[in-house]
Structure formats: C-alpha cells, structure tokens
Coordinates of C-alpha atoms in Angstrom, one line a residue:
M1 CA 0.0 0.0 0.0
F2 CA 1.3 3.4 -0.9
A3 CA 1.0 6.2 1.7
N4 CA -0.7 9.5 0.8
L5 CA 1.3 12.2 2.4
V6 CA 1.1 15.9 2.9
K7 CA 3.9 18.4 3.4
E8 CA 1.8 20.8 5.6
N9 CA 0.3 20.7 9.1
F10 CA -3.0 18.9 9.3
S11 CA -5.8 18.3 11.9
Y12 CA -6.9 14.9 10.6
I13 CA -6.4 12.4 7.8
R14 CA -9.2 10.7 6.0
L15 CA -8.6 7.1 4.8
K16 CA -10.8 5.6 2.1
H17 CA -10.7 2.0 0.8
G18 CA -13.0 -0.1 -1.3
F19 CA -14.7 -1.6 1.7
A20 CA -14.2 1.1 4.5
N21 CA -13.3 4.6 5.3
G22 CA -12.5 6.6 8.4
L23 CA -10.7 9.4 10.1
L24 CA -7.3 9.5 11.9
I25 CA -7.1 12.3 14.4
P26 CA -3.7 12.9 16.0
K27 CA -3.8 13.1 19.8
F28 CA -1.2 15.7 20.9
N29 CA -0.8 16.0 24.6
N30 CA 1.5 18.9 24.6
K31 CA 2.8 21.4 22.1
V32 CA 6.5 20.8 21.3
S33 CA 8.3 24.2 21.3
N34 CA 11.8 25.4 20.6
G35 CA 14.1 24.7 23.4
T36 CA 17.4 26.1 24.6
S37 CA 20.0 23.4 24.1
Q38 CA 22.4 23.5 21.1
F39 CA 22.7 20.2 19.3
S40 CA 25.5 19.3 16.9
F41 CA 25.3 16.3 14.6
A42 CA 28.0 14.7 12.4
I43 CA 26.8 12.4 9.6
D44 CA 29.1 9.9 7.9
F45 CA 27.3 8.7 4.8
G46 CA 29.4 5.6 4.0
T47 CA 29.6 3.1 1.2
T48 CA 28.8 0.2 3.5
N49 CA 27.5 1.8 6.7
T50 CA 26.2 5.2 7.8
H51 CA 26.9 6.6 11.2
I52 CA 25.7 9.7 13.2
E53 CA 27.4 11.2 16.2
Y54 CA 25.9 14.1 18.2
K55 CA 26.6 16.3 21.2
V56 CA 24.5 18.7 23.3
N57 CA 26.2 22.0 23.9
D58 CA 29.8 21.3 24.8
G59 CA 29.2 17.7 25.8
I60 CA 31.1 14.5 24.8
P61 CA 30.1 13.1 21.3
K62 CA 28.1 9.9 21.4
P63 CA 26.2 7.8 18.8
F64 CA 22.8 8.9 17.7
E65 CA 20.0 7.2 19.6
I66 CA 16.3 7.1 20.0
V67 CA 15.6 5.9 23.5
K68 CA 12.6 3.6 24.3
N69 CA 10.8 6.1 26.5
E70 CA 11.3 9.1 24.3
P71 CA 7.9 10.9 23.8
Y72 CA 6.3 11.6 20.4
H73 CA 8.5 8.9 18.7
C74 CA 6.7 7.3 15.8
G75 CA 8.3 3.9 16.6
R76 CA 5.9 3.8 19.6
L77 CA 2.7 4.4 17.6
I78 CA 2.1 0.6 17.5
K79 CA 2.1 -1.2 20.8
D80 CA 3.6 -4.6 20.1
S81 CA 1.8 -6.3 23.0
D82 CA -1.6 -5.5 21.4
Y83 CA -1.0 -7.3 18.1
D84 CA 0.1 -10.7 16.9
E85 CA 3.5 -11.2 15.2
A86 CA 2.1 -11.6 11.6
Y87 CA 0.4 -8.1 11.8
L88 CA 3.5 -6.5 13.3
K89 CA 5.8 -8.0 10.7
L90 CA 4.1 -6.0 7.9
S91 CA 2.8 -2.9 9.8
K92 CA 6.1 -1.8 11.2
D93 CA 8.1 -1.7 7.9
D94 CA 7.4 2.0 7.4
V95 CA 8.1 3.2 10.9
L96 CA 11.3 3.6 12.9
P97 CA 12.3 0.9 15.4
E98 CA 11.0 1.4 18.9
E99 CA 14.5 1.9 20.1
I100 CA 17.8 2.7 18.4
A101 CA 20.7 2.7 20.9
A102 CA 24.1 1.1 21.5
N103 CA 24.1 -2.6 22.3
K104 CA 20.4 -2.9 21.4
E105 CA 18.8 -4.7 18.5
F106 CA 19.0 -1.6 16.3
E107 CA 22.0 0.7 16.6
L108 CA 24.2 2.9 14.6
P109 CA 26.3 2.5 12.5
Q110 CA 23.4 1.3 10.2
R111 CA 23.8 -0.4 6.8
T112 CA 23.6 2.2 4.0
A113 CA 20.5 0.9 2.3
I114 CA 17.0 1.9 1.3
S115 CA 13.8 -0.1 0.7
Y116 CA 10.8 0.4 -1.4
H117 CA 8.0 -1.4 -3.2
G118 CA 9.1 -3.0 -6.5
K119 CA 6.5 -1.1 -8.4
T120 CA 7.5 2.3 -7.1
D121 CA 7.5 4.9 -9.9
F122 CA 10.5 7.0 -9.4
N123 CA 9.3 9.4 -12.1
R124 CA 6.8 10.6 -9.5
T125 CA 7.6 12.2 -6.1
V126 CA 8.6 9.7 -3.4
F127 CA 8.4 10.3 0.3
S128 CA 10.8 9.1 3.0
M129 CA 9.0 7.0 5.6
G130 CA 6.2 6.7 3.2
N131 CA 7.0 4.7 0.1
I132 CA 10.7 4.7 0.6
N133 CA 12.5 3.9 3.9
I134 CA 15.7 3.1 5.6
P135 CA 15.3 -0.6 6.3
F136 CA 16.6 -0.9 9.9
K137 CA 15.7 -4.5 9.9
Y138 CA 17.8 -5.4 6.8
E139 CA 20.0 -8.5 7.5
R140 CA 17.8 -9.2 10.5
Y141 CA 14.3 -9.9 9.4
S142 CA 12.5 -10.7 6.1
F143 CA 10.5 -8.1 4.2
A144 CA 7.0 -8.0 2.7
L145 CA 6.5 -9.5 -0.8
N146 CA 7.8 -7.3 -3.6
T147 CA 10.0 -5.2 -1.4
E148 CA 13.2 -4.0 -3.1
V149 CA 16.3 -3.3 -1.0
K150 CA 19.0 -1.1 -2.6
T151 CA 22.6 -0.9 -1.3
N152 CA 25.7 1.0 -2.6
L153 CA 23.8 4.3 -2.6
K154 CA 26.9 6.4 -2.4
W155 CA 28.2 5.5 -5.8
N156 CA 25.0 4.5 -7.5
T157 CA 24.6 6.0 -11.0
E158 CA 21.3 4.4 -12.0
H159 CA 18.4 6.6 -13.3
N160 CA 16.6 6.5 -9.9
S161 CA 19.7 7.1 -7.8
A162 CA 19.0 10.8 -7.1
A163 CA 15.5 10.1 -5.6
I164 CA 16.9 7.2 -3.6
I165 CA 19.7 9.2 -2.0
E166 CA 17.3 12.1 -1.3
G167 CA 14.9 9.7 0.4
F168 CA 17.8 8.3 2.5
F169 CA 19.0 11.8 3.5
E170 CA 15.4 13.0 4.2
Q171 CA 14.8 10.2 6.7
L172 CA 18.1 10.9 8.5
I173 CA 17.3 14.6 8.8
K174 CA 13.7 13.9 10.0
M175 CA 15.2 11.7 12.8
I176 CA 17.7 14.4 13.7
R177 CA 15.1 17.2 13.7
N178 CA 12.7 15.2 15.9
T179 CA 15.5 14.4 18.4
V180 CA 16.2 18.1 18.7
L181 CA 12.5 19.0 19.2
V182 CA 11.7 16.5 21.8
N183 CA 14.9 17.0 23.8
N184 CA 14.7 20.7 24.5
G185 CA 16.8 21.6 21.5
N186 CA 16.8 24.9 19.6
V187 CA 16.2 24.1 16.0
D188 CA 17.7 27.4 14.7
K189 CA 21.0 26.8 16.6
T190 CA 21.4 23.3 15.4
K191 CA 24.7 22.4 13.6
I192 CA 24.8 19.6 11.1
I193 CA 28.2 18.4 9.7
W194 CA 28.2 16.0 6.8
S195 CA 31.3 14.3 5.4
Y196 CA 32.3 13.4 1.9
P197 CA 34.9 11.1 0.3
A198 CA 38.0 12.8 -1.1
S199 CA 37.8 10.5 -4.2
M200 CA 34.5 12.1 -5.2
S201 CA 34.8 14.4 -8.2
G202 CA 33.9 18.1 -7.9
F203 CA 30.8 17.6 -10.0
Q204 CA 29.6 14.7 -7.8
L205 CA 30.3 16.7 -4.7
S206 CA 28.3 19.7 -5.9
L207 CA 25.3 17.4 -6.5
L208 CA 25.7 15.8 -3.1
E209 CA 26.0 19.2 -1.4
E210 CA 22.8 20.5 -3.1
K211 CA 20.9 17.4 -1.8
W212 CA 22.1 17.9 1.7
E213 CA 21.4 21.6 1.9
N214 CA 18.0 21.3 0.3
T215 CA 16.9 18.6 2.7
I216 CA 18.3 20.2 5.8
H217 CA 16.8 23.6 5.0
K218 CA 13.5 21.9 4.2
Y219 CA 13.2 20.5 7.8
F220 CA 15.3 23.0 9.8
G221 CA 14.9 26.3 8.0
K222 CA 17.6 28.7 6.9
E223 CA 19.1 29.5 10.3
V224 CA 20.7 26.1 10.8
S225 CA 24.5 25.8 10.5
I226 CA 25.7 23.4 7.8
Q227 CA 29.3 22.4 7.3
K228 CA 30.9 19.8 5.0
V229 CA 34.2 18.2 5.7
C230 CA 36.3 15.5 4.1
E231 CA 35.6 12.3 5.9
S232 CA 39.3 11.3 5.7
L233 CA 40.6 14.3 7.7
T234 CA 38.3 14.0 10.7
P235 CA 39.5 10.8 12.5
F236 CA 42.8 12.6 13.4
Y237 CA 40.9 15.3 15.2
Y238 CA 39.2 12.8 17.4
Y239 CA 42.6 11.4 18.5
T240 CA 44.0 14.9 19.2
G241 CA 40.8 16.4 20.7
A242 CA 39.6 13.4 22.7
L243 CA 42.7 11.3 23.4
G244 CA 45.5 13.9 23.3
V245 CA 47.6 12.3 20.5
P246 CA 50.5 14.8 19.7
S247 CA 51.4 15.7 16.2
F248 CA 54.7 17.6 16.5
K249 CA 56.2 14.8 14.4
P250 CA 54.3 13.5 11.3
V251 CA 51.3 11.3 12.0
V252 CA 49.8 9.0 9.4
S253 CA 46.0 8.6 9.3
I254 CA 44.7 5.8 7.0
D255 CA 40.9 5.6 6.6
I256 CA 39.9 2.3 5.0
G257 CA 36.3 2.3 3.9
G258 CA 34.3 0.0 1.7
G259 CA 35.1 1.6 -1.6
T260 CA 38.1 3.8 -1.0
S261 CA 41.1 4.3 1.2
D262 CA 42.4 7.8 2.1
V263 CA 45.7 8.7 3.5
A264 CA 46.4 12.0 5.4
I265 CA 49.7 13.1 6.9
Y266 CA 49.6 15.6 9.8
Q267 CA 52.2 17.7 11.4
N268 CA 51.6 20.4 14.1
N269 CA 47.9 19.6 14.1
S270 CA 47.4 20.3 10.4
P271 CA 47.3 18.1 7.3
I272 CA 50.4 18.5 5.0
L273 CA 49.7 15.7 2.5
F274 CA 46.6 13.8 1.3
S275 CA 46.1 10.9 -1.1
S276 CA 43.1 8.7 -2.1
Y277 CA 42.6 5.5 -4.0
R278 CA 40.0 2.8 -4.7
F279 CA 41.6 0.0 -2.7
A280 CA 39.6 -0.9 0.4
G281 CA 37.2 -3.5 1.7
D282 CA 35.6 -4.1 -1.7
A283 CA 39.0 -5.1 -3.1
I284 CA 38.9 -8.2 -0.8
F285 CA 35.2 -9.1 -0.9
G286 CA 33.8 -7.4 -3.9
D287 CA 33.0 -8.4 -7.5
N288 CA 35.9 -6.6 -9.1
Y289 CA 36.9 -6.7 -12.8
K290 CA 33.7 -8.5 -13.9
R291 CA 33.8 -11.2 -11.2
N292 CA 30.5 -12.4 -9.5
I293 CA 29.2 -14.1 -6.4
N294 CA 29.6 -17.6 -7.9
I295 CA 33.4 -17.2 -8.1
N296 CA 33.9 -15.5 -4.8
G297 CA 36.2 -17.5 -2.5
F298 CA 34.8 -16.2 0.7
V299 CA 31.2 -16.9 -0.3
N300 CA 32.1 -20.3 -1.6
K301 CA 33.8 -21.2 1.7
Y302 CA 31.6 -19.7 4.3
F303 CA 28.0 -19.5 3.0
T304 CA 27.2 -23.1 3.5
K305 CA 29.0 -23.2 6.8
I306 CA 27.1 -20.3 8.2
Q307 CA 23.8 -21.7 6.9
S308 CA 24.5 -25.0 8.5
I309 CA 25.0 -23.2 11.9
L310 CA 21.7 -21.4 11.5
E311 CA 19.9 -24.6 10.6
S312 CA 21.4 -26.5 13.5
N313 CA 20.2 -23.8 15.8
K314 CA 16.7 -23.7 14.2
Q315 CA 17.1 -20.2 12.8
A316 CA 15.1 -20.7 9.7
G317 CA 14.2 -17.0 9.4
L318 CA 17.8 -15.8 9.3
K319 CA 18.7 -18.7 7.0
N320 CA 16.1 -17.5 4.5
I321 CA 17.3 -13.9 4.8
L322 CA 20.8 -15.0 3.8
D323 CA 19.3 -16.9 0.9
E324 CA 17.5 -13.8 -0.3
I325 CA 20.5 -11.6 0.0
K326 CA 22.7 -14.1 -1.9
A327 CA 20.1 -14.2 -4.6
R328 CA 20.8 -10.6 -5.4
N329 CA 24.1 -11.7 -6.8
N330 CA 26.2 -9.1 -5.0
S331 CA 29.2 -10.4 -3.0
N332 CA 29.5 -7.3 -0.9
D333 CA 26.0 -7.7 0.4
I334 CA 26.2 -11.3 1.5
V335 CA 29.7 -10.8 3.1
N336 CA 28.4 -7.8 5.0
A337 CA 25.4 -9.9 6.1
F338 CA 28.0 -12.5 7.5
F339 CA 29.6 -9.7 9.5
S340 CA 26.2 -8.5 10.8
L341 CA 25.4 -11.8 12.5
E342 CA 27.9 -11.1 15.3
N343 CA 25.6 -8.4 16.7
N344 CA 22.3 -9.9 15.7
R345 CA 20.0 -9.7 18.7
Q346 CA 18.0 -12.8 17.8
L347 CA 21.2 -14.8 18.0
L348 CA 22.6 -13.1 21.1
D349 CA 19.4 -13.6 23.1
K350 CA 19.7 -17.4 22.4
N351 CA 23.5 -17.5 23.1
I352 CA 24.2 -18.4 19.5
T353 CA 27.6 -17.1 18.4
I354 CA 28.4 -16.5 14.7
N355 CA 31.4 -14.2 14.5
F356 CA 32.6 -14.0 10.9
L357 CA 35.6 -11.8 11.8
D358 CA 36.8 -14.5 14.3
Q359 CA 36.3 -17.2 11.7
L360 CA 38.6 -15.2 9.3
K361 CA 41.2 -14.8 12.1
G362 CA 41.5 -18.5 12.3
D363 CA 41.5 -19.1 8.5
T364 CA 45.0 -20.2 7.7
E365 CA 44.1 -20.7 4.0
L366 CA 42.8 -17.2 3.3
K367 CA 44.8 -15.1 5.8
I368 CA 47.4 -14.3 3.2
I369 CA 44.8 -12.1 1.5
F370 CA 44.6 -9.8 4.5
L371 CA 48.3 -9.8 5.0
L372 CA 48.8 -8.6 1.4
F373 CA 46.1 -6.0 1.9
Y374 CA 47.6 -4.5 5.0
T375 CA 51.3 -4.6 3.8
S376 CA 50.5 -3.1 0.4
Q377 CA 48.8 -0.1 2.1
I378 CA 51.8 0.5 4.3
Y379 CA 54.2 0.0 1.4
H380 CA 52.4 2.6 -0.7
V381 CA 52.2 5.1 2.1
A382 CA 56.0 4.7 2.8
Q383 CA 56.8 5.3 -0.9
L384 CA 54.6 8.4 -0.8
L385 CA 56.4 9.7 2.3
K386 CA 59.8 9.2 0.6
S387 CA 58.7 10.8 -2.6
K388 CA 57.8 14.0 -0.7
D389 CA 60.8 13.9 1.6
I390 CA 58.6 13.8 4.7
A391 CA 60.2 12.6 8.0
I392 CA 59.4 9.1 9.0
P393 CA 56.4 9.1 11.2
H394 CA 56.1 7.0 14.4
T395 CA 52.3 7.2 14.8
F396 CA 49.8 5.4 12.5
I397 CA 46.1 5.9 13.0
F398 CA 43.5 3.7 11.4
S399 CA 39.8 4.3 10.9
G400 CA 37.0 3.3 8.6
T401 CA 34.8 0.2 8.4
A402 CA 37.3 -2.1 6.7
S403 CA 40.2 -1.3 9.1
K404 CA 38.7 -3.9 11.4
L405 CA 40.1 -6.4 8.9
L406 CA 43.5 -5.6 10.2
S407 CA 42.7 -7.7 13.3
V408 CA 42.6 -10.7 11.0
V409 CA 46.3 -10.2 10.5
D410 CA 47.0 -9.5 14.2
S411 CA 44.3 -10.0 16.8
S412 CA 46.6 -9.3 19.8
S413 CA 45.8 -6.2 22.0
N414 CA 49.2 -4.6 21.4
K415 CA 49.2 -5.2 17.6
K416 CA 52.9 -6.0 17.8
N417 CA 53.0 -7.8 14.4
L418 CA 51.3 -4.9 12.6
Q419 CA 53.9 -2.6 14.1
K420 CA 56.6 -4.9 13.1
I421 CA 55.4 -4.9 9.5
I422 CA 55.4 -1.1 9.4
S423 CA 59.1 -1.1 10.6
L424 CA 60.1 -3.7 8.0
V425 CA 58.4 -1.6 5.2
L426 CA 60.0 1.6 6.4
N427 CA 63.4 -0.1 6.4
E428 CA 62.8 -1.4 2.9
V429 CA 61.5 1.8 1.3
F430 CA 63.9 4.2 3.1
D431 CA 66.8 1.7 2.8
S432 CA 67.6 1.9 6.5
N433 CA 68.3 -0.6 9.3
E434 CA 66.7 1.4 12.2
T435 CA 64.4 -0.1 14.8
Y436 CA 61.3 2.2 14.8
A437 CA 59.1 2.6 17.9
I438 CA 55.8 2.6 16.1
K439 CA 52.6 3.6 17.9
L440 CA 49.5 2.2 16.2
E441 CA 46.0 3.3 17.0
L442 CA 43.2 0.9 15.9
P443 CA 39.9 1.4 17.8
E444 CA 37.2 -1.2 18.3
N445 CA 34.6 0.8 16.4
P446 CA 36.6 2.4 13.6
K447 CA 33.6 3.5 11.6
E448 CA 32.6 5.9 14.4
L449 CA 35.8 7.9 14.2
A450 CA 34.9 10.1 11.2
S451 CA 31.7 11.3 12.8
K452 CA 33.3 11.7 16.3
G453 CA 36.2 13.6 14.7
S454 CA 33.9 15.9 12.8
L455 CA 32.6 17.2 16.1
Y456 CA 36.1 18.2 17.1
F457 CA 36.9 19.6 13.7
E458 CA 36.8 23.4 13.7
A459 CA 35.5 25.2 10.7
D460 CA 38.6 27.5 10.4
T461 CA 40.8 24.4 10.0
E462 CA 39.1 23.4 6.7
I463 CA 41.6 23.5 3.8
E464 CA 41.5 23.0 0.1
L465 CA 42.4 19.3 -0.5
R466 CA 43.7 20.1 -3.9
D467 CA 46.5 22.1 -2.3
I468 CA 47.9 19.1 -0.5
K469 CA 46.7 16.2 -2.6
E470 CA 49.3 14.0 -4.1
V471 CA 49.1 11.0 -6.5
L472 CA 52.0 8.6 -6.5
I473 CA 51.3 6.9 -9.8
S474 CA 54.1 4.5 -9.3
E475 CA 57.4 4.5 -7.4
D476 CA 59.2 7.9 -7.8
V477 CA 56.5 9.0 -10.3
L478 CA 54.3 11.7 -8.8
F479 CA 51.4 13.1 -10.7
E480 CA 52.5 16.3 -12.6
R481 CA 50.0 18.2 -14.7
E482 CA 52.9 19.7 -16.8
K483 CA 54.0 16.2 -17.8
G484 CA 50.6 15.4 -19.3
H485 CA 49.7 12.6 -16.9
T486 CA 46.3 11.7 -18.3
Y487 CA 44.6 8.3 -18.9
D488 CA 44.9 8.5 -22.6
K489 CA 48.7 8.4 -22.1
V490 CA 48.7 5.9 -19.3
E491 CA 50.4 3.2 -21.4
K492 CA 53.7 5.0 -21.1
L493 CA 53.5 4.5 -17.3
E494 CA 52.5 0.8 -17.3
T495 CA 56.0 -0.5 -17.3
K496 CA 57.1 1.5 -14.3
A497 CA 53.8 0.6 -12.5
L498 CA 54.3 -3.1 -13.1
E499 CA 57.9 -2.8 -11.9
T500 CA 56.7 -1.1 -8.7
Y501 CA 54.2 -3.8 -8.1
K502 CA 56.6 -6.7 -8.6
N503 CA 59.1 -5.0 -6.3
F504 CA 56.4 -5.0 -3.7
L505 CA 55.8 -8.7 -4.3
D506 CA 59.5 -9.4 -3.9
F507 CA 59.6 -7.6 -0.6
F508 CA 56.3 -9.1 0.6
F509 CA 57.5 -12.7 0.2
S510 CA 60.9 -11.8 1.6
M511 CA 59.3 -10.8 4.9
N512 CA 58.8 -14.5 5.5
S513 CA 62.5 -14.7 6.5
K514 CA 62.0 -12.0 9.1
I515 CA 58.6 -12.8 10.4
P516 CA 57.9 -16.4 9.5
F517 CA 54.4 -16.5 7.9
R518 CA 53.5 -19.9 9.4
D519 CA 54.6 -19.2 12.9
T520 CA 53.5 -15.6 13.1
F521 CA 50.2 -15.7 11.1
G522 CA 49.4 -19.3 10.6
I523 CA 49.9 -19.2 6.9
E524 CA 50.9 -22.6 5.5
K525 CA 53.8 -22.9 3.2
D526 CA 51.7 -24.4 0.3
A527 CA 49.3 -21.4 0.5
M528 CA 52.1 -19.0 0.4
E529 CA 53.9 -20.7 -2.5
F530 CA 50.6 -21.0 -4.5
S531 CA 49.8 -17.3 -3.9
K532 CA 53.3 -16.2 -4.9
S533 CA 53.1 -18.0 -8.2
F534 CA 49.6 -16.8 -8.8
L535 CA 50.3 -13.1 -8.1
Y536 CA 53.3 -12.9 -10.4
E537 CA 51.5 -14.7 -13.2
K538 CA 48.5 -12.4 -13.1
A539 CA 50.3 -9.1 -12.4
E540 CA 50.4 -7.7 -15.9
D541 CA 46.9 -8.8 -17.0
N542 CA 45.3 -7.3 -13.8
L543 CA 47.2 -4.1 -14.2
K544 CA 45.9 -3.7 -17.7
M545 CA 42.4 -4.7 -16.6
G546 CA 42.4 -2.1 -13.8
I547 CA 43.4 0.6 -16.3
Q548 CA 40.8 -0.5 -18.8
T549 CA 38.1 -0.5 -16.1
K550 CA 39.0 3.0 -15.0
I551 CA 38.9 4.3 -18.6
Q552 CA 35.5 2.7 -19.0
E553 CA 34.3 4.5 -15.8
L554 CA 35.3 7.7 -17.5
Q555 CA 32.9 7.0 -20.3
G556 CA 35.3 7.8 -23.1
Q557 CA 36.8 10.9 -21.4
S558 CA 40.3 9.4 -21.4
D559 CA 42.0 12.8 -21.5
E560 CA 41.1 13.2 -17.8
E561 CA 44.1 13.6 -15.4
I562 CA 45.2 10.5 -13.5
G563 CA 43.6 10.7 -10.1
E564 CA 44.9 7.7 -8.3
T565 CA 47.9 5.4 -8.1
L566 CA 48.2 2.5 -10.5
F567 CA 50.0 0.5 -7.8
F568 CA 46.9 -1.2 -6.4
Y569 CA 45.2 -2.2 -9.8
P570 CA 46.9 -5.6 -10.0
L571 CA 45.9 -6.4 -6.4
V572 CA 42.3 -5.3 -6.9
G573 CA 42.1 -7.8 -9.7
S574 CA 44.1 -10.5 -7.9
L575 CA 42.8 -10.7 -4.3
G576 CA 39.3 -11.9 -5.2
S577 CA 40.5 -14.4 -7.8
L578 CA 43.3 -15.6 -5.4
A579 CA 40.8 -16.3 -2.7
F580 CA 38.7 -18.3 -5.1
E581 CA 41.7 -20.3 -6.3
L582 CA 42.9 -21.0 -2.8
V583 CA 39.6 -22.3 -1.7
N584 CA 39.1 -24.5 -4.8
R585 CA 42.6 -25.8 -5.5
E586 CA 43.1 -29.5 -5.3

C-alpha cells in the first residue's frame, strides 16, 4: 500500500478504501516548542554503513540514539503487545524501530540501504518513511513481498539514484530534527556536519552538497548551521581532541572504507599531505573486474558453513534472509550480512555465536589475502612519504569500516605484528636498518571515528584538499600536470607501475624470512607458494584490466588527469581471484 502524504500541518487524515473509510485524528498531549540546548550532529554517509554522532552544547560526542521512553516517537505508535506477530511484521516496515541505541537490536552504524516497493514509480515524487524507507531490519528480518532493498547508494549511477539518495537523506534529517525538538533543543541553533569522500569528483560533490542543503533547509529552515568536511581528515581530530595524541612529528592517518582508502599526513595539528585510491574492503570481498558471487572465494567457503550453523540452531528466518541476500548476486551484500550476525540480537538472546571476523582470524588458508592487503597499504604510504621527503612518522592511525580487517592479520591487543610490518616496510623503502618505535591506533569501532572527529573539527581548520593532494602513480612518479599525466597516455606509465608492483611482491614474500608467515600468522607454506606463483603470473593482466576498467568508468573521457595510483590495480584484480583459487585448489 502506498501512503498518501502531505507536506503541511493537518488536523486529521481521512482514509478511504474499497470496503471502508474513516478518520485519523492525532492526539497531541503537549505542544512541542523550541528549546534552549544547542545540538551538533555529524553524519558519515558511507559506502557500507552510515553513522551519526551528536553532542549537546559542549558535551562529549556519542552515537545517535532514540531511547525507548522518548515521547512523540513514531516507533511507539504501534504497541507490540496489542497485536500478533504476523500483523507487526508488515505494519512496522514503514516506521522507525521502537529503540535505536548502543548494544540494542538496532543501533548505529546502520547499513547504508533503502527499501521500497518493487512497483514504485521514481518518475513521481517519493516520500521518505512513506513509500521509501531506511530498512533498519535489513539483514535481521524478512520483508514484505515485492520489497526491493538497494545498497551501494553512495556510488549508484542508475536513473533513480538521485531520488533514492534524497529519500535516505530526508529520513536521517527527520530523525535528527525530531531528536532536537523532543529533547529541549533549539532548531535554529542546530549544527549539522556532513562528510564526503575525497575521491568524489567536484561535479559529484556539488550534487551531493545540493541534496544535503535542500533537505536540511526543508526541515530546519535557513538559520541552521551546515558544514561539509572531508571524511578522511576528521578521525585525526578525534585522537588529538579526545585522546590527546600529539602531532609535532608526522602522524599518518589511514581511513579504510568499503570503496576507497584515504591517507592523510599531519604535522603540528594540520594536514600536510593527502592521497586517495580505490583499494579498500571491496578489493577483498567485492566483484571486481567482472567477477561475480559464484566465483567469490569467501562466499564459496563460508555461505554453506554459516547456513549450517543457523539450521542446527533452528534459525530458519535468518537462513532464509541470507538466501534472499545471496540471490541478489552481490558479493559485498552477502559478506556484510555475514559480519552483521555477530551483533544480531535474535542470536545473542539465544546465546548463539556467529562471528565471521573471528572465523577469518582462524582461516590459515585465506589469511594471506589480509596480510597482502595491509602490507601493500603501508608500502604505498611509505613510498609516498619518501617521494615527498617527509620525515618518518612513528604514529599510525586507522579508521573506517574495513580497518577492522587488520585484526585478521594480528588479533593481539598490542598489535605487535602490525607494528613490526610497518618497521620492515619503512626499512625497505627508506633503505635503513633502524628499529622504529611505532605507535599504532586501531579502535574497536573504527567506523565511528569520522563522525566523532567531525565534532572536534573546527570550521577554520578546513583547507583545500587540492593544495595538499598527491598521487604517486608508481614508485618515484608523482602526478604532474605539466607532464601530461592523463589516462589516454597511461600506457607510457604501465612498465614502471608493473615494476613497482613486482618490487612489492619481492619484498612481501621476503618478509617470510624476518617474520615467518607460518609461525606468526598461521599461513601454511603451500598457500604462500601458491599465492606467490599466482600473483606474479596475473600481475600484468590485472594491471591492464584495472586501467581498462578505469577508462570505462570515465565513459570515453580518457583525457582526464590520472587521479589515483596505479599500484593497487593488480591487487584489486588479484585478491578476489586468489581467494577463489585458494579455496578451490586440489
């Protein structure tokens, strides 16, 4: 059923159906008026998950929440105890959960997704919380027949993508506005900070900015304060503002998201260098370079295992949900569903543990994928530092959803092995033999840092990224506009890029003599030898495939300047196929 909505105040709603009609008259006990508290919100609209942090006046930032006893909350319109489960299953799809709070069934970060009826006409106006909604129960409960769930909103280019993103933004802003109103907040003094990825083009950013501003002004008016900030710069300010991390010497901040990784170097509390590239969580789990869910090594290995656990514990509902998600033929979606089971309240209430991250930590067959992922990130950062003659940093900060994958490499509390790898990489790239005292910051909830940091980020510290952005195309080859570094001339750079990548592989496998892979990480020798042969064999083809894929994304505009390193292209093409081959080799 499609909801008929109005944009103005009303006294009653008349409902008419083929067999009945009636009136809905809202019962307002008290008038909600403008309060005195100043609320600040920071929204991190991510590829995989979206998070909101807020603070009241000068308080400590905390995750957005809707508490169960909050008045005037639409999630409490339906009293669960008055109705049977079948009715509730359908009737509550279009309203917020009764409670959104830390360690509850529904909490932020929330999967970046939207749901709507399959017959929704996006050529007509759609309404958030009407015929398009944020599906808080996604990955937890099944949906009504003909419900469509869309993920990957951030980079979606389909014809209806604008309406979908606007619907997502609108619901977030409605939730924020209502929180201000019912908690003695002053709407006009509200501050909303939204973050954006550095890899987003200026054109894309202008469209995103217009959507945010139009939506915020629609529900808050023109007096509200709106600020945009690059999501990759803010985690550092959480560490300095909340934890007192000094930055007199260079500090490296690496934000690893679902689609992109961003590197920022800070000194004296300000960013001095920035770089961004499409090598993040999707490079491990995604369908890169025309791959699909049927040839995904992680899905092949774990889908049946997880389904078996659910079946043994009589969790038919969750088992069916995983079947439905897998049927959409998107590897990222099913892998993210695996991760979500760790905090699934239905399982926790029955003491059923399914922790996909822990399973990966013990996977000696596929662990080399994560070791490659981490080491290559550090290797590229070190080369970037060297190319710009920046002093060797001793503090590395990690944030972003996919940075939790580093615990697959080293699950210890002190992260000694991750620190050791950084030291080995620095010695290799800077040709030194020093022993570096590396400080590594890797929080339990890395996705929350961008939003928390935004609330410590002062408006006058905002800078033009283009002034400090660097692209290390390959070793010792920094992007230079004067040299005509464009994609239509990229073939001239392929040889050097391939050489850089193979030098990395040489170093990576030589690490085995300094930190034995089997003893340190549990990687068996046969898996290492197989991976070594596979990666060298596929190096050139996957480099070319990466370049070709990028040019296709540009839709023929190959004269565009090279905007990211070529170093990771072979790995983006290799990690997924290597995982599949490792799982299926005889």
